[in-house]
Coordinates of C-alpha atoms in Angstrom, one line a residue:
M1 CA 123.9 71.3 64.6
A2 CA 123.0 74.9 65.1
G3 CA 119.3 73.9 65.5
N4 CA 120.2 71.4 68.3
L5 CA 122.5 74.0 70.0
L6 CA 119.7 76.5 69.9
A7 CA 117.9 74.4 72.5
N8 CA 120.7 75.3 74.9
Y9 CA 120.2 79.1 74.4
V10 CA 119.3 80.9 77.7
Q11 CA 117.7 84.3 77.3
V12 CA 119.4 87.2 79.1
Y13 CA 117.5 90.3 80.4
V14 CA 118.9 93.3 82.2
M15 CA 117.1 95.4 84.9
L16 CA 116.8 99.1 84.1
P17 CA 117.8 101.6 86.8
L18 CA 115.4 102.1 89.7
D19 CA 115.1 105.8 88.9
V20 CA 114.3 105.6 85.2
I21 CA 111.0 107.3 86.2
T22 CA 111.2 110.2 88.7
V23 CA 109.5 110.1 92.1
D24 CA 106.8 112.4 90.7
N25 CA 106.1 110.0 87.8
K26 CA 107.9 111.7 85.0
F27 CA 110.3 110.2 82.4
E28 CA 113.1 112.7 82.1
K29 CA 116.0 110.4 81.0
A30 CA 115.0 109.6 77.5
D31 CA 118.4 110.2 75.9
E32 CA 120.3 108.3 78.7
T33 CA 117.9 105.4 78.5
R34 CA 118.0 105.2 74.8
A35 CA 121.8 105.1 74.9
Q36 CA 121.7 102.3 77.5
L37 CA 119.3 100.3 75.5
Q38 CA 121.5 100.7 72.5
K39 CA 124.5 99.3 74.4
L40 CA 122.4 96.4 75.6
V41 CA 121.3 95.6 72.1
E42 CA 124.9 95.7 71.0
A43 CA 125.7 93.2 73.8
G44 CA 123.1 90.8 72.3
V45 CA 120.7 90.8 75.3
D46 CA 117.1 89.6 74.8
G47 CA 115.3 92.1 76.8
V48 CA 115.0 94.3 79.9
M49 CA 113.1 94.2 83.2
L50 CA 111.4 97.2 84.7
D51 CA 109.7 97.9 88.0
V52 CA 106.2 99.4 87.4
W53 CA 105.6 101.2 90.7
W54 CA 102.1 101.2 92.1
G55 CA 103.1 104.2 94.3
L56 CA 103.7 106.3 91.2
V57 CA 100.9 105.2 88.9
E58 CA 98.0 105.2 91.4
G59 CA 99.7 107.7 93.7
K60 CA 97.4 110.6 93.4
A61 CA 94.0 109.1 94.3
P62 CA 92.2 105.8 94.4
G63 CA 91.4 104.5 91.0
V64 CA 93.2 107.3 89.2
Y65 CA 96.1 105.9 87.2
D66 CA 98.7 107.8 85.2
W67 CA 100.7 105.5 82.8
S68 CA 102.1 108.2 80.6
A69 CA 105.7 108.0 81.8
Y70 CA 105.8 104.2 81.6
K71 CA 104.3 104.4 78.1
Q72 CA 107.3 106.5 77.0
V73 CA 109.8 104.0 78.4
F74 CA 108.0 101.0 76.9
K75 CA 108.0 102.8 73.5
L76 CA 111.8 103.2 73.7
V77 CA 112.2 99.5 74.6
Q78 CA 110.0 98.6 71.6
E79 CA 112.0 100.8 69.3
A80 CA 115.2 99.1 70.4
G81 CA 113.7 95.7 69.5
L82 CA 114.0 94.4 73.0
K83 CA 111.5 92.3 75.0
L84 CA 110.2 93.5 78.4
Q85 CA 109.6 91.9 81.7
A86 CA 107.3 94.1 83.7
I87 CA 107.2 93.9 87.5
M88 CA 103.9 94.8 89.1
S89 CA 105.7 96.5 92.0
C90 CA 103.1 97.0 94.8
H91 CA 105.8 97.5 97.4
Q92 CA 107.8 100.5 98.5
C93 CA 111.2 101.2 96.9
G94 CA 113.6 102.2 99.7
G95 CA 114.9 100.4 102.8
N96 CA 116.4 97.4 101.1
V97 CA 119.8 96.4 99.6
G98 CA 120.6 98.6 96.6
D99 CA 117.5 100.9 96.9
V100 CA 118.8 104.3 95.6
V101 CA 115.4 106.0 95.4
N102 CA 112.4 106.2 97.7
I103 CA 109.1 105.4 96.2
P104 CA 106.5 104.7 98.9
I105 CA 103.2 102.9 98.3
P106 CA 100.3 105.3 97.4
Q107 CA 99.8 108.2 99.9
W108 CA 96.1 107.6 100.1
V109 CA 96.8 104.0 101.2
R110 CA 99.3 105.2 103.8
D111 CA 96.6 107.7 105.0
I112 CA 94.3 104.7 105.8
G113 CA 97.2 103.3 107.7
E114 CA 97.5 106.4 109.9
A115 CA 94.1 105.6 111.3
N116 CA 94.6 101.8 111.1
P117 CA 98.3 100.9 111.4
D118 CA 97.4 97.2 111.4
I119 CA 97.2 97.3 107.6
F120 CA 101.0 97.1 107.8
Y121 CA 103.2 94.1 108.6
T122 CA 104.1 94.2 112.3
N123 CA 106.8 92.6 114.5
R124 CA 106.3 91.3 118.0
R125 CA 107.3 94.6 119.5
G126 CA 104.6 96.4 117.5
T127 CA 107.0 98.1 115.0
R128 CA 105.2 98.6 111.7
N129 CA 106.7 98.0 108.3
I130 CA 105.2 100.2 105.6
E131 CA 106.9 98.6 102.6
Y132 CA 103.9 96.4 101.8
L133 CA 100.4 95.7 103.1
T134 CA 100.2 92.8 105.5
I135 CA 98.6 89.6 103.9
G136 CA 96.2 89.9 106.8
V137 CA 94.2 92.5 104.8
D138 CA 94.2 90.5 101.6
D139 CA 90.4 90.0 102.0
Q140 CA 89.5 93.0 104.2
P141 CA 87.4 95.6 102.3
I142 CA 88.9 98.5 104.2
F143 CA 90.4 100.5 101.3
Q144 CA 87.3 102.6 100.6
G145 CA 85.4 99.3 100.1
R146 CA 88.2 97.4 98.3
T147 CA 90.3 94.6 99.7
A148 CA 94.1 94.6 99.2
I149 CA 93.7 91.9 96.6
Q150 CA 91.2 94.1 94.7
L151 CA 93.7 97.0 94.8
Y152 CA 96.3 94.8 93.1
A153 CA 93.8 93.4 90.7
D154 CA 92.5 96.8 89.6
Y155 CA 96.1 98.0 89.2
M156 CA 96.9 95.1 86.9
K157 CA 93.6 95.7 85.0
S158 CA 94.5 99.3 84.3
F159 CA 98.0 98.2 83.2
R160 CA 96.4 95.6 80.8
E161 CA 94.1 98.2 79.3
N162 CA 96.7 101.0 79.0
M163 CA 99.5 98.8 77.8
A164 CA 97.5 96.8 75.3
E165 CA 99.6 97.9 72.3
F166 CA 102.8 96.5 73.9
L167 CA 101.1 93.3 75.0
D168 CA 99.6 92.8 71.6
A169 CA 102.9 93.5 69.8
G170 CA 104.7 90.9 71.9
V171 CA 107.0 93.5 73.6
I172 CA 105.8 92.5 77.1
V173 CA 106.6 88.8 77.5
D174 CA 106.6 88.5 81.3
I175 CA 104.4 89.8 84.0
E176 CA 106.2 89.4 87.3
V177 CA 103.6 89.7 90.1
G178 CA 105.0 91.5 93.2
L179 CA 104.0 89.6 96.3
G180 CA 105.8 91.3 99.1
P181 CA 108.8 93.5 100.1
A182 CA 111.3 94.0 97.3
G183 CA 108.7 92.4 95.1
E184 CA 109.5 89.0 96.6
M185 CA 107.0 86.4 97.9
R186 CA 108.1 86.6 101.6
Y187 CA 107.5 88.4 104.8
P188 CA 109.6 91.5 105.5
S189 CA 111.6 89.6 108.2
Y190 CA 115.0 91.4 107.7
P191 CA 114.4 95.1 107.1
Q192 CA 117.5 97.2 106.9
S193 CA 115.4 100.2 107.6
Q194 CA 114.7 98.8 111.1
G195 CA 118.3 98.0 111.9
W196 CA 118.7 94.4 110.5
V197 CA 122.2 93.6 109.5
F198 CA 123.5 90.4 107.8
P199 CA 123.5 87.7 109.0
G200 CA 120.7 88.3 111.6
I201 CA 118.0 85.6 111.6
G202 CA 115.3 88.2 111.2
E203 CA 111.9 88.0 112.9
F204 CA 108.5 86.6 112.4
I205 CA 106.3 89.4 111.1
C206 CA 102.7 88.4 111.8
Y207 CA 101.6 90.5 114.8
D208 CA 99.1 92.8 113.2
K209 CA 95.6 92.3 114.5
Y210 CA 94.4 90.6 111.4
L211 CA 97.0 87.9 111.3
E212 CA 96.8 87.5 115.1
A213 CA 93.1 86.8 114.8
D214 CA 93.6 84.5 111.9
F215 CA 96.2 82.5 113.9
K216 CA 93.9 82.4 116.9
A217 CA 91.0 81.0 114.8
A218 CA 93.3 78.4 113.2
A219 CA 94.7 77.3 116.6
T220 CA 91.2 77.1 118.1
A221 CA 89.9 75.0 115.1
A222 CA 92.9 72.7 115.6
G223 CA 91.8 72.2 119.2
H224 CA 94.4 74.4 120.8
P225 CA 92.8 77.7 121.7
E226 CA 95.6 78.3 124.2
W227 CA 98.3 78.6 121.5
E228 CA 99.7 82.0 120.9
L229 CA 102.1 83.5 118.3
P230 CA 105.8 82.9 119.2
D231 CA 107.3 85.0 121.9
N232 CA 110.7 83.3 122.1
A233 CA 112.1 83.7 118.5
G234 CA 114.5 86.5 119.3
E235 CA 115.1 89.8 117.4
Y236 CA 116.4 90.8 113.9
N237 CA 120.1 90.4 114.6
D238 CA 120.1 87.4 116.9
T239 CA 121.8 84.1 116.0
P240 CA 119.6 81.0 116.1
E241 CA 121.1 79.5 119.3
K242 CA 120.4 82.7 121.2
T243 CA 116.7 81.9 120.9
Q244 CA 114.5 79.2 122.5
F245 CA 112.5 78.9 119.2
F246 CA 115.5 78.0 117.0
A247 CA 117.8 76.3 119.6
D248 CA 118.6 72.6 119.3
N249 CA 115.4 70.8 120.3
G250 CA 113.8 74.3 120.2
T251 CA 110.1 75.2 119.8
Y252 CA 110.4 74.9 116.0
Q253 CA 110.5 71.1 116.5
T254 CA 107.4 70.9 118.8
E255 CA 103.8 70.3 117.8
K256 CA 103.0 73.9 118.6
G257 CA 106.0 75.2 116.6
K258 CA 105.3 73.0 113.6
F259 CA 101.7 74.2 113.7
F260 CA 102.7 77.9 113.7
L261 CA 105.3 77.4 110.9
T262 CA 102.8 75.6 108.7
W263 CA 100.2 78.3 109.3
Y264 CA 102.8 81.1 108.6
S265 CA 104.1 79.6 105.4
N266 CA 100.7 78.5 104.2
K267 CA 99.4 82.1 104.5
L268 CA 102.2 83.2 102.1
I269 CA 101.4 80.4 99.6
K270 CA 97.7 81.3 99.6
H271 CA 98.6 85.0 99.2
G272 CA 100.6 84.2 96.1
D273 CA 97.9 81.9 94.8
K274 CA 95.1 84.4 95.1
I275 CA 97.0 87.3 93.5
L276 CA 98.2 85.0 90.6
D277 CA 94.6 83.9 90.0
E278 CA 93.6 87.6 89.7
A279 CA 96.6 88.3 87.4
N280 CA 95.7 85.3 85.3
K281 CA 92.1 86.6 84.8
V282 CA 93.5 90.0 83.9
F283 CA 96.1 88.9 81.3
L284 CA 94.1 85.9 79.9
G285 CA 94.9 85.4 76.2
C286 CA 98.0 87.7 76.3
R287 CA 101.2 86.3 74.9
A288 CA 102.9 86.7 78.2
Q289 CA 103.6 84.5 81.2
L290 CA 103.2 85.1 84.9
A291 CA 106.2 85.0 87.2
I292 CA 106.9 85.4 90.9
K293 CA 110.2 86.1 92.7
V294 CA 111.4 84.0 95.6
S295 CA 114.2 85.4 97.8
G296 CA 117.6 83.8 98.1
I297 CA 118.0 83.5 101.9
H298 CA 121.2 81.7 102.0
W299 CA 122.4 82.5 105.5
W300 CA 121.8 79.9 108.3
Y301 CA 121.1 77.4 105.5
R302 CA 123.7 75.1 107.0
V303 CA 122.1 74.8 110.4
P304 CA 119.2 72.4 111.0
N305 CA 116.7 75.2 111.9
H306 CA 117.2 77.3 108.7
A307 CA 116.2 80.2 110.9
A308 CA 116.4 83.1 108.4
E309 CA 114.3 81.2 105.8
L310 CA 111.7 80.3 108.4
T311 CA 111.2 83.9 109.6
A312 CA 110.8 85.0 105.9
G313 CA 108.0 82.4 105.5
Y314 CA 109.9 79.6 103.7
Y315 CA 109.3 76.5 105.9
N316 CA 112.4 74.8 104.6
L317 CA 114.3 72.2 106.8
D318 CA 116.8 69.5 106.0
D319 CA 113.9 67.0 105.8
R320 CA 111.2 69.4 104.4
D321 CA 111.3 71.2 101.0
G322 CA 109.9 74.7 101.6
Y323 CA 110.3 75.7 98.0
R324 CA 108.7 72.7 96.2
T325 CA 105.4 73.7 97.9
I326 CA 105.6 77.1 96.3
A327 CA 106.5 75.5 93.0
H328 CA 103.6 73.2 93.2
M329 CA 101.2 76.1 93.7
L330 CA 102.7 77.8 90.7
T331 CA 101.8 74.8 88.4
R332 CA 98.2 75.8 88.7
H333 CA 98.9 79.2 87.0
Y334 CA 101.6 78.0 84.5
A335 CA 103.7 80.6 86.2
S336 CA 107.5 80.7 86.3
M337 CA 109.6 81.0 89.4
N338 CA 112.4 83.6 89.5
F339 CA 115.1 83.0 92.1
T340 CA 118.0 85.1 93.2
C341 CA 121.7 84.7 94.2
A342 CA 122.6 82.8 91.1
E343 CA 126.1 84.4 91.1
M344 CA 127.2 83.4 94.6
R345 CA 129.8 80.8 95.6
D346 CA 129.8 79.2 99.1
N347 CA 133.5 80.0 99.5
E348 CA 132.9 83.7 99.1
Q349 CA 130.7 83.7 102.3
S350 CA 131.8 84.3 105.8
S351 CA 131.8 81.1 107.8
E352 CA 129.9 82.6 110.8
A353 CA 126.7 83.1 108.6
K354 CA 126.5 79.3 108.0
S355 CA 125.7 80.3 104.4
A356 CA 125.3 78.0 101.4
P357 CA 124.0 79.9 98.4
E358 CA 125.1 77.2 95.9
E359 CA 123.2 74.4 97.7
L360 CA 120.2 76.7 98.1
V361 CA 120.1 77.6 94.4
Q362 CA 120.4 73.9 93.5
Q363 CA 117.6 73.0 95.8
V364 CA 115.2 75.7 94.6
L365 CA 115.9 75.2 90.9
S366 CA 115.5 71.4 91.3
A367 CA 112.2 71.9 93.1
G368 CA 110.9 74.1 90.2
W369 CA 112.1 71.6 87.5
R370 CA 110.6 68.7 89.3
E371 CA 107.3 70.5 89.1
G372 CA 107.7 71.2 85.4
L373 CA 108.1 74.9 85.8
H374 CA 110.0 77.5 83.8
V375 CA 112.7 78.5 86.3
A376 CA 114.6 81.8 86.0
C377 CA 117.3 83.4 88.0
E378 CA 118.9 86.8 88.9
N379 CA 122.1 87.8 90.6
A380 CA 121.6 89.2 94.1
L381 CA 124.4 91.8 94.1
G382 CA 126.1 93.7 91.3
R383 CA 129.1 91.7 89.9
Y384 CA 131.3 92.2 86.9
D385 CA 133.9 89.4 87.3
A386 CA 134.4 86.1 85.6
T387 CA 133.8 84.1 88.7
A388 CA 130.3 85.4 89.2
Y389 CA 129.5 85.0 85.5
N390 CA 130.8 81.5 85.4
T391 CA 128.7 80.5 88.4
I392 CA 125.6 81.8 86.7
L393 CA 126.5 79.9 83.6
R394 CA 126.9 76.7 85.6
N395 CA 123.5 77.3 87.2
A396 CA 122.0 78.1 83.8
R397 CA 122.9 74.7 82.4
P398 CA 123.9 72.5 85.4
Q399 CA 125.3 69.7 83.2
G400 CA 126.6 71.8 80.4
I401 CA 125.8 72.0 76.7
N402 CA 123.9 69.2 74.9
K403 CA 125.0 69.2 71.3
N404 CA 122.2 66.9 70.3
G405 CA 119.2 68.9 71.6
P406 CA 117.8 70.4 74.8
P407 CA 119.9 69.9 78.0
E408 CA 118.1 67.9 80.7
H409 CA 117.7 71.1 82.7
K410 CA 118.3 74.8 81.9
L411 CA 117.2 78.1 83.1
Y412 CA 114.3 79.6 81.1
G413 CA 116.0 83.0 81.5
F414 CA 118.4 85.1 83.5
T415 CA 118.0 88.7 84.5
Y416 CA 121.1 90.7 85.3
L417 CA 121.0 93.3 88.1
R418 CA 121.4 95.9 86.7
V419 CA 122.4 98.3 83.9
S420 CA 124.8 101.1 85.1
D421 CA 127.7 103.2 84.0
E422 CA 129.9 100.7 85.8
L423 CA 128.6 97.8 83.7
L424 CA 129.1 99.7 80.5
K425 CA 132.7 100.6 81.2
E426 CA 135.1 99.1 78.7
Q427 CA 136.4 96.0 80.4
N428 CA 133.2 95.3 82.3
Y429 CA 131.2 95.7 79.1
A430 CA 133.5 93.4 77.2
T431 CA 133.2 90.7 79.8
F432 CA 129.5 91.1 80.0
K433 CA 129.2 90.7 76.2
T434 CA 131.1 87.5 76.4
F435 CA 128.8 86.3 79.2
V436 CA 125.7 87.0 77.1
R437 CA 127.2 85.0 74.2
R438 CA 128.0 82.1 76.5
M439 CA 124.4 82.1 77.9
H440 CA 123.3 82.0 74.3
A441 CA 125.4 78.8 73.8
N442 CA 127.9 80.8 71.7
L443 CA 125.1 81.5 69.1
D444 CA 124.0 84.9 67.7
Y445 CA 121.1 86.7 69.3
N446 CA 117.8 85.1 68.3
S447 CA 114.5 86.8 68.9
Q448 CA 112.5 83.6 68.1
I449 CA 113.7 81.6 71.2
D450 CA 111.0 80.2 73.5
P451 CA 108.0 82.0 71.9
V452 CA 105.3 82.7 74.6
A453 CA 101.9 81.1 74.0
P454 CA 98.7 82.9 74.8
M455 CA 97.9 82.7 78.5
K456 CA 95.5 80.0 79.5
R457 CA 93.1 80.1 82.4
S458 CA 94.5 78.9 85.7
K459 CA 93.6 75.4 86.7
P460 CA 91.3 74.8 89.7
E461 CA 92.7 75.7 93.1
I462 CA 95.0 73.0 94.6
P463 CA 94.0 72.1 98.1
I464 CA 96.7 73.2 100.6
E465 CA 96.9 69.5 101.9
E466 CA 97.9 68.4 98.4
I467 CA 100.5 71.3 98.2
L468 CA 102.0 70.2 101.5
E469 CA 102.4 66.6 100.3
V470 CA 105.3 67.6 98.1
A471 CA 107.2 69.1 101.1
Q472 CA 108.4 65.7 102.3
P473 CA 110.7 64.0 101.8
R474 CA 113.1 66.7 100.6
L475 CA 114.8 65.1 97.6
E476 CA 118.4 65.5 96.6
P477 CA 118.9 68.2 94.0
F478 CA 119.7 67.2 90.4
P479 CA 123.4 66.9 89.6
F480 CA 125.2 70.2 89.0
D481 CA 128.7 70.3 87.5
K482 CA 131.3 72.1 89.6
N483 CA 132.1 74.5 86.8
T484 CA 130.5 75.6 83.5
D485 CA 131.8 74.0 80.3
L486 CA 131.5 77.5 78.6
P487 CA 133.4 79.9 80.8
V488 CA 133.7 83.6 80.0

């Protein structure tokens, strides 16, 4: 019986604080971190997740990497007997929900941006976003002879060489490849630092000279040299109906609008594909899996235009699955998909935002499972209550426990955002411990769950036409029970 139940066990990871390592790349919180790890071990969690900031490690000069602080943290994680999910964080920390520290991308990269600000994502009014390099420079050798993709690849190579002891020992089990702002595969369409507030639709962010030229070339090749990037899609805090682009019968439904949205979302898919291919070469043979994070943009999900998803680069409509395309690309790299907002209930959202996080989670998880992926989740906001935990538990095993073996669908893992004094307070900690045990199907912690095989080489590139074939029709999600059968 226990053997069968074990197939229902979902691993739980916990994010470490954003400021574990100081802004000058020092580890000064050894005692505090050790105490936190000990409490997490007592709670039965399987591992922790940690941002590995490019801006800290290669901050001093190009090709000069300092991993000493991270090695100290990893050592403590290893000593605690926990597994580690490492995020290759090539974005800025600061300017998004929950960012308590400010860690920009490397200064020498920003210096290049002083002379050439088009290396940064740009909105229609020309406002630059310095959180992450535009995908327009992925293949431009303008970083002292290196392209952006080469910068990321070299960073991962140095990580691989310097962290070999932790990779070889099986401590690092997950390499989450950062692909955009907040580490998510998306455009920075809703930056709080530029005045965006929920539930604004956000803006298309593709007006740097590199992406403009790319679009112009694509439109010309398609026989429409006169087509330009959208100029009628509104501003960050608009509602969809205020714009011509997202209005009923708006531009998004025209031939020109569909061409733009396909181009915009395809650029994002290709960006993820290229960087994952580099990551796969770097970590080939390691007992770790690659992962990416997809953002849970649940506002305006209930209107036909899905405006906030579209501006972020997810071309998702009621009749088009903008997440299955991403999942299909990931199959090439045996990569897992990590999705957010697993704790949210529709009835907690304001009606004006036309928000539907539960439906969104069900759509995205189903898309990943249909493609045969390992699918993981996170919560979007810090929560300590039973309602949130029970929602996560429902999403972790949509049809509950199967006493005879593996459930038809289950999450590969869940990462809790994040460890804090608040989480470790008496009642919050007691509830969290119960939650971990429920995720483990009421079984004891087991380090042998889902052992990771050595990484295989990525399969050949999937043509974009083939990726787009899975977008339509958008299939119904798999059945999800209303409530979990193992509440906390």
